[in-house]
Amino acid sequence: MQGILYEEESAWLFLLVTVVMGGWAGWMAARAVARGWRPFWQCAAALLLVAAAVRFIHFALFSGTLVSPHYYAIDAIVVMIIGTVGFRVTRTRQMTSQYRWLYEKTSPLTWRERAPVSGEVG
Protein backbone atom coordinates (compact mmCIF):
# COMPACT_ATOMS: atom_id res chain seq x y z
CA MET A 1 0.00 0.00 0.00
CA GLN A 2 3.02 2.25 0.43
CA GLY A 3 3.12 4.47 -2.62
CA ILE A 4 -0.59 4.08 -3.31
CA LEU A 5 -2.27 5.36 -0.13
CA TYR A 6 0.67 7.02 1.57
CA GLU A 7 4.19 8.10 0.71
CA GLU A 8 5.88 7.80 4.11
CA GLU A 9 7.83 4.72 5.15
CA SER A 10 5.24 3.73 7.73
CA ALA A 11 1.51 3.22 7.48
CA TRP A 12 1.27 4.46 11.07
CA LEU A 13 2.04 8.00 9.94
CA PHE A 14 -0.79 7.84 7.41
CA LEU A 15 -3.16 6.50 10.04
CA LEU A 16 -2.11 9.11 12.60
CA VAL A 17 -2.08 12.20 10.40
CA THR A 18 -4.75 11.49 7.79
CA VAL A 19 -7.20 9.20 9.53
CA VAL A 20 -6.96 10.27 13.18
CA MET A 21 -5.95 13.95 13.04
CA GLY A 22 -7.53 14.77 9.67
CA GLY A 23 -10.61 12.70 10.42
CA TRP A 24 -11.11 14.42 13.77
CA ALA A 25 -10.67 17.87 12.20
CA GLY A 26 -13.05 16.91 9.38
CA TRP A 27 -15.65 15.61 11.84
CA MET A 28 -15.47 18.81 13.88
CA ALA A 29 -15.62 21.08 10.82
CA ALA A 30 -18.61 19.20 9.42
CA ARG A 31 -20.31 19.28 12.80
CA ALA A 32 -19.82 23.05 13.00
CA VAL A 33 -21.31 23.56 9.54
CA ALA A 34 -24.30 21.34 10.36
CA ARG A 35 -24.90 23.08 13.70
CA GLY A 36 -25.08 26.40 11.85
CA TRP A 37 -27.84 24.94 9.62
CA ARG A 38 -25.70 25.58 6.56
CA PRO A 39 -25.97 23.41 3.41
CA PHE A 40 -23.72 20.46 2.69
CA TRP A 41 -21.80 22.22 -0.11
CA GLN A 42 -20.31 24.53 2.53
CA CYS A 43 -19.30 21.46 4.49
CA ALA A 44 -17.61 20.00 1.40
CA ALA A 45 -15.64 23.22 0.88
CA ALA A 46 -14.50 23.20 4.51
CA LEU A 47 -13.47 19.55 4.26
CA LEU A 48 -11.34 20.24 1.18
CA LEU A 49 -9.52 22.89 3.21
CA VAL A 50 -9.00 20.40 6.03
CA ALA A 51 -7.52 17.97 3.48
CA ALA A 52 -5.11 20.71 2.36
CA ALA A 53 -4.06 21.19 5.99
CA VAL A 54 -3.49 17.44 6.33
CA ARG A 55 -1.30 17.51 3.21
CA PHE A 56 0.67 20.40 4.73
CA ILE A 57 1.24 18.41 7.94
CA HIS A 58 2.59 15.50 5.89
CA PHE A 59 4.91 17.96 4.12
CA ALA A 60 6.07 19.97 7.14
CA LEU A 61 6.58 17.17 9.64
CA PHE A 62 7.33 14.08 7.61
CA SER A 63 8.96 15.38 4.39
CA GLY A 64 5.98 14.47 2.25
CA THR A 65 5.14 16.07 -1.06
CA LEU A 66 3.17 19.29 -0.62
CA VAL A 67 1.75 19.62 -4.13
CA SER A 68 0.70 16.11 -5.06
CA PRO A 69 -2.72 15.68 -6.64
CA HIS A 70 -2.65 11.94 -5.97
CA TYR A 71 -1.94 12.15 -2.22
CA TYR A 72 -4.18 15.20 -1.80
CA ALA A 73 -7.02 13.18 -3.37
CA ILE A 74 -6.39 10.31 -0.93
CA ASP A 75 -6.36 12.71 2.03
CA ALA A 76 -9.48 14.47 0.72
CA ILE A 77 -11.38 11.19 0.27
CA VAL A 78 -10.62 10.07 3.83
CA VAL A 79 -11.51 13.46 5.32
CA MET A 80 -14.67 13.74 3.18
CA ILE A 81 -15.93 10.31 4.26
CA ILE A 82 -15.43 11.01 7.96
CA GLY A 83 -16.73 14.57 7.65
CA THR A 84 -19.84 13.53 5.74
CA VAL A 85 -20.70 11.02 8.45
CA GLY A 86 -20.21 13.75 11.07
CA PHE A 87 -22.46 16.12 9.13
CA ARG A 88 -25.24 13.54 8.78
CA VAL A 89 -25.07 12.45 12.43
CA THR A 90 -25.33 16.06 13.57
CA ARG A 91 -28.12 16.96 11.12
CA THR A 92 -30.09 13.83 12.09
CA ARG A 93 -29.77 14.74 15.76
CA GLN A 94 -30.91 18.30 15.01
CA MET A 95 -33.94 17.28 12.95
CA THR A 96 -35.15 14.65 15.40
CA SER A 97 -34.66 16.71 18.55
CA GLN A 98 -35.75 20.18 17.42
CA TYR A 99 -38.63 18.90 15.29
CA ARG A 100 -39.51 15.76 17.21
CA TRP A 101 -43.22 16.10 16.43
CA LEU A 102 -42.42 16.00 12.67
CA TYR A 103 -39.49 13.59 12.34
CA GLU A 104 -38.23 10.38 13.87
CA LYS A 105 -34.76 8.86 13.65
CA THR A 106 -34.48 5.77 11.45
CA SER A 107 -30.71 5.31 11.85
CA PRO A 108 -27.80 7.42 13.11
CA LEU A 109 -27.62 9.02 9.64
CA THR A 110 -31.26 9.30 8.54
CA TRP A 111 -34.70 10.44 9.64
CA ARG A 112 -38.24 10.29 8.27
CA GLU A 113 -41.57 12.01 8.76
CA ARG A 114 -43.60 10.70 11.64
CA ALA A 115 -46.74 8.81 10.77
CA PRO A 116 -49.90 10.76 11.64
CA VAL A 117 -51.52 9.74 14.89
CA SER A 118 -54.91 8.06 14.38
CA GLY A 119 -57.79 10.48 14.78
CA GLU A 120 -55.61 13.40 13.77
CA VAL A 121 -56.84 15.61 10.92
CA GLY A 122 -54.50 16.66 8.21
GROMACS .gro file of N, CA and C in nm:
model
  366
    1MET      N    1   0.081  -0.118   0.000
    1MET     CA    2   0.000   0.000   0.000
    1MET      C    3   0.086   0.126   0.000
    2GLN      N    4   0.211   0.110   0.043
    2GLN     CA    5   0.302   0.225   0.043
    2GLN      C    6   0.323   0.269  -0.100
    3GLY      N    7   0.303   0.396  -0.127
    3GLY     CA    8   0.312   0.447  -0.262
    3GLY      C    9   0.176   0.466  -0.327
    4ILE      N   10   0.076   0.394  -0.277
    4ILE     CA   11  -0.059   0.408  -0.331
    4ILE      C   12  -0.143   0.497  -0.238
    5LEU      N   13  -0.150   0.458  -0.109
    5LEU     CA   14  -0.227   0.536  -0.013
    5LEU      C   15  -0.143   0.641   0.059
    6TYR      N   16  -0.018   0.612   0.081
    6TYR     CA   17   0.067   0.702   0.157
    6TYR      C   18   0.208   0.696   0.101
    7GLU      N   19   0.283   0.805   0.124
    7GLU     CA   20   0.419   0.810   0.071
    7GLU      C   21   0.526   0.793   0.178
    8GLU      N   22   0.490   0.798   0.305
    8GLU     CA   23   0.588   0.780   0.411
    8GLU      C   24   0.629   0.634   0.421
    9GLU      N   25   0.733   0.610   0.500
    9GLU     CA   26   0.783   0.472   0.515
    9GLU      C   27   0.688   0.385   0.597
   10SER      N   28   0.608   0.447   0.681
   10SER     CA   29   0.524   0.373   0.773
   10SER      C   30   0.376   0.404   0.752
   11ALA      N   31   0.296   0.302   0.758
   11ALA     CA   32   0.151   0.322   0.748
   11ALA      C   33   0.098   0.391   0.872
   12TRP      N   34   0.170   0.381   0.983
   12TRP     CA   35   0.127   0.446   1.107
   12TRP      C   36   0.119   0.597   1.092
   13LEU      N   37   0.209   0.656   1.015
   13LEU     CA   38   0.204   0.800   0.994
   13LEU      C   39   0.078   0.839   0.916
   14PHE      N   40   0.045   0.760   0.816
   14PHE     CA   41  -0.079   0.784   0.741
   14PHE      C   42  -0.200   0.774   0.832
   15LEU      N   43  -0.203   0.669   0.914
   15LEU     CA   44  -0.316   0.650   1.004
   15LEU      C   45  -0.325   0.763   1.106
   16LEU      N   46  -0.211   0.805   1.160
   16LEU     CA   47  -0.211   0.911   1.260
   16LEU      C   48  -0.252   1.045   1.201
   17VAL      N   49  -0.186   1.086   1.094
   17VAL     CA   50  -0.208   1.220   1.040
   17VAL      C   51  -0.339   1.228   0.961
   18THR      N   52  -0.358   1.138   0.867
   18THR     CA   53  -0.475   1.149   0.779
   18THR      C   54  -0.603   1.099   0.846
   19VAL      N   55  -0.598   0.980   0.901
   19VAL     CA   56  -0.720   0.920   0.953
   19VAL      C   57  -0.757   0.979   1.089
   20VAL      N   58  -0.662   0.982   1.183
   20VAL     CA   59  -0.696   1.027   1.318
   20VAL      C   60  -0.704   1.180   1.324
   21MET      N   61  -0.596   1.249   1.292
   21MET     CA   62  -0.595   1.395   1.304
   21MET      C   63  -0.685   1.460   1.199
   22GLY      N   64  -0.671   1.420   1.073
   22GLY     CA   65  -0.753   1.477   0.967
   22GLY      C   66  -0.899   1.438   0.981
   23GLY      N   67  -0.924   1.315   1.021
   23GLY     CA   68  -1.061   1.270   1.042
   23GLY      C   69  -1.128   1.346   1.155
   24TRP      N   70  -1.055   1.366   1.265
   24TRP     CA   71  -1.111   1.442   1.377
   24TRP      C   72  -1.141   1.586   1.335
   25ALA      N   73  -1.046   1.649   1.266
   25ALA     CA   74  -1.067   1.787   1.220
   25ALA      C   75  -1.183   1.794   1.121
   26GLY      N   76  -1.194   1.696   1.032
   26GLY     CA   77  -1.305   1.691   0.938
   26GLY      C   78  -1.439   1.672   1.008
   27TRP      N   79  -1.442   1.584   1.107
   27TRP     CA   80  -1.565   1.561   1.184
   27TRP      C   81  -1.608   1.690   1.253
   28MET      N   82  -1.514   1.758   1.315
   28MET     CA   83  -1.547   1.881   1.388
   28MET      C   84  -1.589   1.994   1.293
   29ALA      N   85  -1.524   2.005   1.180
   29ALA     CA   86  -1.562   2.108   1.082
   29ALA      C   87  -1.701   2.080   1.027
   30ALA      N   88  -1.729   1.956   0.994
   30ALA     CA   89  -1.861   1.920   0.942
   30ALA      C   90  -1.969   1.940   1.048
   31ARG      N   91  -1.937   1.908   1.170
   31ARG     CA   92  -2.031   1.928   1.280
   31ARG      C   93  -2.063   2.076   1.298
   32ALA      N   94  -1.961   2.160   1.286
   32ALA     CA   95  -1.982   2.305   1.300
   32ALA      C   96  -2.070   2.359   1.187
   33VAL      N   97  -2.048   2.312   1.066
   33VAL     CA   98  -2.131   2.356   0.954
   33VAL      C   99  -2.275   2.310   0.974
   34ALA      N  100  -2.294   2.186   1.015
   34ALA     CA  101  -2.430   2.134   1.036
   34ALA      C  102  -2.500   2.209   1.149
   35ARG      N  103  -2.429   2.238   1.257
   35ARG     CA  104  -2.490   2.308   1.370
   35ARG      C  105  -2.532   2.450   1.334
   36GLY      N  106  -2.468   2.508   1.233
   36GLY     CA  107  -2.508   2.640   1.185
   36GLY      C  108  -2.620   2.634   1.083
   37TRP      N  109  -2.675   2.516   1.058
   37TRP     CA  110  -2.784   2.494   0.962
   37TRP      C  111  -2.743   2.536   0.821
   38ARG      N  112  -2.616   2.524   0.790
   38ARG     CA  113  -2.570   2.558   0.656
   38ARG      C  114  -2.578   2.435   0.566
   39PRO      N  115  -2.582   2.454   0.435
   39PRO     CA  116  -2.597   2.341   0.341
   39PRO      C  117  -2.468   2.259   0.331
   40PHE      N  118  -2.485   2.138   0.276
   40PHE     CA  119  -2.372   2.046   0.269
   40PHE      C  120  -2.260   2.098   0.179
   41TRP      N  121  -2.288   2.176   0.077
   41TRP     CA  122  -2.180   2.222  -0.011
   41TRP      C  123  -2.081   2.306   0.067
   42GLN      N  124  -2.125   2.378   0.170
   42GLN     CA  125  -2.031   2.453   0.253
   42GLN      C  126  -1.947   2.359   0.337
   43CYS      N  127  -2.005   2.249   0.376
   43CYS     CA  128  -1.930   2.146   0.449
   43CYS      C  129  -1.822   2.086   0.359
   44ALA      N  130  -1.857   2.057   0.234
   44ALA     CA  131  -1.761   2.000   0.140
   44ALA      C  132  -1.643   2.095   0.117
   45ALA      N  133  -1.671   2.224   0.106
   45ALA     CA  134  -1.564   2.322   0.088
   45ALA      C  135  -1.473   2.325   0.210
   46ALA      N  136  -1.531   2.320   0.328
   46ALA     CA  137  -1.450   2.320   0.451
   46ALA      C  138  -1.365   2.194   0.460
   47LEU      N  139  -1.421   2.081   0.419
   47LEU     CA  140  -1.347   1.955   0.426
   47LEU      C  141  -1.231   1.952   0.326
   48LEU      N  142  -1.246   2.015   0.212
   48LEU     CA  143  -1.134   2.024   0.118
   48LEU      C  144  -1.021   2.109   0.176
   49LEU      N  145  -1.055   2.211   0.253
   49LEU     CA  146  -0.952   2.289   0.321
   49LEU      C  147  -0.884   2.209   0.431
   50VAL      N  148  -0.960   2.128   0.502
   50VAL     CA  149  -0.900   2.040   0.603
   50VAL      C  150  -0.804   1.942   0.536
   51ALA      N  151  -0.841   1.889   0.420
   51ALA     CA  152  -0.752   1.797   0.348
   51ALA      C  153  -0.623   1.867   0.306
   52ALA      N  154  -0.632   1.994   0.269
   52ALA     CA  155  -0.511   2.071   0.236
   52ALA      C  156  -0.423   2.087   0.359
   53ALA      N  157  -0.483   2.109   0.475
   53ALA     CA  158  -0.406   2.119   0.599
   53ALA      C  159  -0.339   1.986   0.633
   54VAL      N  160  -0.408   1.877   0.610
   54VAL     CA  161  -0.349   1.744   0.633
   54VAL      C  162  -0.229   1.723   0.541
   55ARG      N  163  -0.241   1.762   0.415
   55ARG     CA  164  -0.130   1.751   0.321
   55ARG      C  165  -0.012   1.836   0.368
   56PHE      N  166  -0.040   1.955   0.422
   56PHE     CA  167   0.067   2.040   0.473
   56PHE      C  168   0.137   1.975   0.593
   57ILE      N  169   0.063   1.910   0.680
   57ILE     CA  170   0.124   1.841   0.794
   57ILE      C  171   0.215   1.730   0.746
   58HIS      N  172   0.173   1.654   0.646
   58HIS     CA  173   0.259   1.550   0.589
   58HIS      C  174   0.388   1.613   0.535
   59PHE      N  175   0.376   1.727   0.471
   59PHE     CA  176   0.491   1.796   0.412
   59PHE      C  177   0.583   1.853   0.521
   60ALA      N  178   0.527   1.925   0.615
   60ALA     CA  179   0.607   1.997   0.714
   60ALA      C  180   0.673   1.905   0.817
   61LEU      N  181   0.604   1.802   0.857
   61LEU     CA  182   0.658   1.717   0.964
   61LEU      C  183   0.726   1.590   0.917
   62PHE      N  184   0.685   1.539   0.803
   62PHE     CA  185   0.733   1.408   0.761
   62PHE      C  186   0.793   1.408   0.621
   63SER      N  187   0.830   1.523   0.569
   63SER     CA  188   0.896   1.538   0.439
   63SER      C  189   0.814   1.479   0.324
   64GLY      N  190   0.684   1.492   0.333
   64GLY     CA  191   0.598   1.447   0.225
   64GLY      C  192   0.596   1.549   0.113
   65THR      N  193   0.527   1.517   0.007
   65THR     CA  194   0.514   1.607  -0.106
   65THR      C  195   0.398   1.701  -0.079
   66LEU      N  196   0.423   1.832  -0.089
   66LEU     CA  197   0.317   1.929  -0.062
   66LEU      C  198   0.216   1.934  -0.176
   67VAL      N  199   0.263   1.951  -0.297
   67VAL     CA  200   0.175   1.962  -0.413
   67VAL      C  201   0.175   1.828  -0.486
   68SER      N  202   0.084   1.742  -0.445
   68SER     CA  203   0.070   1.611  -0.506
   68SER      C  204  -0.079   1.582  -0.523
   69PRO      N  205  -0.129   1.593  -0.645
   69PRO     CA  206  -0.272   1.568  -0.664
   69PRO      C  207  -0.317   1.429  -0.617
   70HIS      N  208  -0.230   1.330  -0.636
   70HIS     CA  209  -0.265   1.194  -0.597
   70HIS      C  210  -0.284   1.183  -0.445
   71TYR      N  211  -0.185   1.227  -0.368
   71TYR     CA  212  -0.194   1.215  -0.222
   71TYR      C  213  -0.294   1.312  -0.163
   72TYR      N  214  -0.313   1.429  -0.226
   72TYR     CA  215  -0.418   1.520  -0.180
   72TYR      C  216  -0.555   1.455  -0.200
   73ALA      N  217  -0.574   1.386  -0.311
   73ALA     CA  218  -0.702   1.318  -0.337
   73ALA      C  219  -0.727   1.210  -0.233
   74ILE      N  220  -0.624   1.134  -0.197
   74ILE     CA  221  -0.639   1.031  -0.093
   74ILE      C  222  -0.677   1.095   0.039
   75ASP      N  223  -0.605   1.201   0.078
   75ASP     CA  224  -0.636   1.271   0.203
   75ASP      C  225  -0.777   1.328   0.199
   76ALA      N  226  -0.815   1.387   0.085
   76ALA     CA  227  -0.948   1.447   0.072
   76ALA      C  228  -1.058   1.340   0.081
   77ILE      N  229  -1.037   1.226   0.022
   77ILE     CA  230  -1.138   1.119   0.027
   77ILE      C  231  -1.159   1.073   0.171
   78VAL      N  232  -1.050   1.051   0.244
   78VAL     CA  233  -1.062   1.007   0.383
   78VAL      C  234  -1.132   1.112   0.467
   79VAL      N  235  -1.091   1.238   0.454
   79VAL     CA  236  -1.151   1.346   0.532
   79VAL      C  237  -1.298   1.366   0.492
   80MET      N  238  -1.329   1.357   0.363
   80MET     CA  239  -1.467   1.374   0.318
   80MET      C  240  -1.559   1.263   0.371
   81ILE      N  241  -1.511   1.141   0.374
   81ILE     CA  242  -1.593   1.031   0.426
   81ILE      C  243  -1.625   1.054   0.573
   82ILE      N  244  -1.523   1.081   0.652
   82ILE     CA  245  -1.543   1.101   0.796
   82ILE      C  246  -1.627   1.226   0.821
   83GLY      N  247  -1.598   1.334   0.748
   83GLY     CA  248  -1.673   1.457   0.765
   83GLY      C  249  -1.819   1.445   0.725
   84THR      N  250  -1.845   1.372   0.618
   84THR     CA  251  -1.984   1.353   0.574
   84THR      C  252  -2.064   1.276   0.678
   85VAL      N  253  -2.002   1.176   0.738
   85VAL     CA  254  -2.070   1.102   0.845
   85VAL      C  255  -2.097   1.196   0.963
   86GLY      N  256  -2.000   1.279   0.998
   86GLY     CA  257  -2.021   1.375   1.107
   86GLY      C  258  -2.132   1.473   1.078
   87PHE      N  259  -2.139   1.520   0.953
   87PHE     CA  260  -2.246   1.612   0.913
   87PHE      C  261  -2.382   1.546   0.926
   88ARG      N  262  -2.395   1.424   0.875
   88ARG     CA  263  -2.524   1.354   0.878
   88ARG      C  264  -2.567   1.318   1.020
   89VAL      N  265  -2.473   1.277   1.104
   89VAL     CA  266  -2.507   1.245   1.243
   89VAL      C  267  -2.559   1.370   1.314
   90THR      N  268  -2.491   1.481   1.294
   90THR     CA  269  -2.533   1.606   1.357
   90THR      C  270  -2.667   1.653   1.302
   91ARG      N  271  -2.685   1.650   1.172
   91ARG     CA  272  -2.812   1.696   1.112
   91ARG      C  273  -2.927   1.605   1.155
   92THR      N  274  -2.905   1.475   1.164
   92THR     CA  275  -3.009   1.383   1.209
   92THR      C  276  -3.048   1.414   1.353
   93ARG      N  277  -2.950   1.439   1.437
   93ARG     CA  278  -2.977   1.474   1.576
   93ARG      C  279  -3.057   1.605   1.584
   94GLN      N  280  -3.019   1.701   1.502
   94GLN     CA  281  -3.091   1.830   1.501
   94GLN      C  282  -3.237   1.810   1.459
   95MET      N  283  -3.259   1.743   1.349
   95MET     CA  284  -3.394   1.728   1.295
   95MET      C  285  -3.485   1.650   1.390
   96THR      N  286  -3.430   1.549   1.455
   96THR     CA  287  -3.515   1.465   1.540
   96THR      C  288  -3.529   1.518   1.681
   97SER      N  289  -3.448   1.613   1.721
   97SER     CA  290  -3.466   1.671   1.855
   97SER      C  291  -3.539   1.805   1.848
   98GLN      N  292  -3.509   1.888   1.751
   98GLN     CA  293  -3.575   2.018   1.742
   98GLN      C  294  -3.713   2.010   1.678
   99TYR      N  295  -3.733   1.910   1.594
   99TYR     CA  296  -3.863   1.890   1.529
   99TYR      C  297  -3.915   1.751   1.558
  100ARG      N  298  -3.917   1.715   1.686
  100ARG     CA  299  -3.951   1.576   1.721
  100ARG      C  300  -4.094   1.540   1.690
  101TRP      N  301  -4.184   1.639   1.678
  101TRP     CA  302  -4.322   1.610   1.643
  101TRP      C  303  -4.338   1.584   1.492
  102LEU      N  304  -4.235   1.621   1.412
  102LEU     CA  305  -4.242   1.600   1.267
  102LEU      C  306  -4.159   1.481   1.220
  103TYR      N  307  -4.044   1.458   1.284
  103TYR     CA  308  -3.949   1.359   1.234
  103TYR      C  309  -3.909   1.261   1.343
  104GLU      N  310  -3.876   1.141   1.298
  104GLU     CA  311  -3.823   1.038   1.387
  104GLU      C  312  -3.696   0.980   1.325
  105LYS      N  313  -3.603   0.940   1.410
  105LYS     CA  314  -3.476   0.886   1.365
  105LYS      C  315  -3.496   0.744   1.315
  106THR      N  316  -3.441   0.714   1.198
  106THR     CA  317  -3.448   0.577   1.145
  106THR      C  318  -3.313   0.507   1.155
  107SER      N  319  -3.206   0.583   1.164
  107SER     CA  320  -3.071   0.531   1.185
  107SER      C  321  -2.987   0.649   1.234
  108PRO      N  322  -2.862   0.628   1.270
  108PRO     CA  323  -2.780   0.742   1.311
  108PRO      C  324  -2.761   0.846   1.201
  109LEU      N  325  -2.786   0.811   1.075
  109LEU     CA  326  -2.762   0.902   0.964
  109LEU      C  327  -2.888   0.949   0.893
  110THR      N  328  -3.004   0.897   0.928
  110THR     CA  329  -3.126   0.930   0.854
  110THR      C  330  -3.244   0.954   0.947
  111TRP      N  331  -3.346   1.020   0.894
  111TRP     CA  332  -3.470   1.044   0.964
  111TRP      C  333  -3.584   1.036   0.862
  112ARG      N  334  -3.707   1.030   0.914
  112ARG     CA  335  -3.824   1.029   0.827
  112ARG      C  336  -3.937   1.102   0.897
  113GLU      N  337  -4.040   1.135   0.818
  113GLU     CA  338  -4.157   1.201   0.876
  113GLU      C  339  -4.230   1.103   0.966
  114ARG      N  340  -4.281   1.154   1.074
  114ARG     CA  341  -4.360   1.070   1.164
  114ARG      C  342  -4.494   1.037   1.099
  115ALA      N  343  -4.543   0.920   1.126
  115ALA     CA  344  -4.674   0.881   1.077
  115ALA      C  345  -4.780   0.959   1.157
  116PRO      N  346  -4.885   1.003   1.090
  116PRO     CA  347  -4.990   1.076   1.164
  116PRO      C  348  -5.055   0.986   1.269
  117VAL      N  349  -5.086   1.046   1.382
  117VAL     CA  350  -5.152   0.974   1.489
  117VAL      C  351  -5.298   0.953   1.449
  118SER      N  352  -5.354   0.833   1.478
  118SER     CA  353  -5.491   0.806   1.438
  118SER      C  354  -5.587   0.905   1.506
  119GLY      N  355  -5.685   0.950   1.430
  119GLY     CA  356  -5.779   1.048   1.478
  119GLY      C  357  -5.735   1.191   1.455
  120GLU      N  358  -5.615   1.208   1.403
  120GLU     CA  359  -5.561   1.340   1.377
  120GLU      C  360  -5.602   1.385   1.237
  121VAL      N  361  -5.644   1.506   1.222
  121VAL     CA  362  -5.684   1.561   1.092
  121VAL      C  363  -5.564   1.620   1.024
  122GLY      N  364  -5.550   1.595   0.894
  122GLY     CA  365  -5.450   1.666   0.821
  122GLY      C  366  -5.343   1.592   0.765
   0.00000   0.00000   0.00000
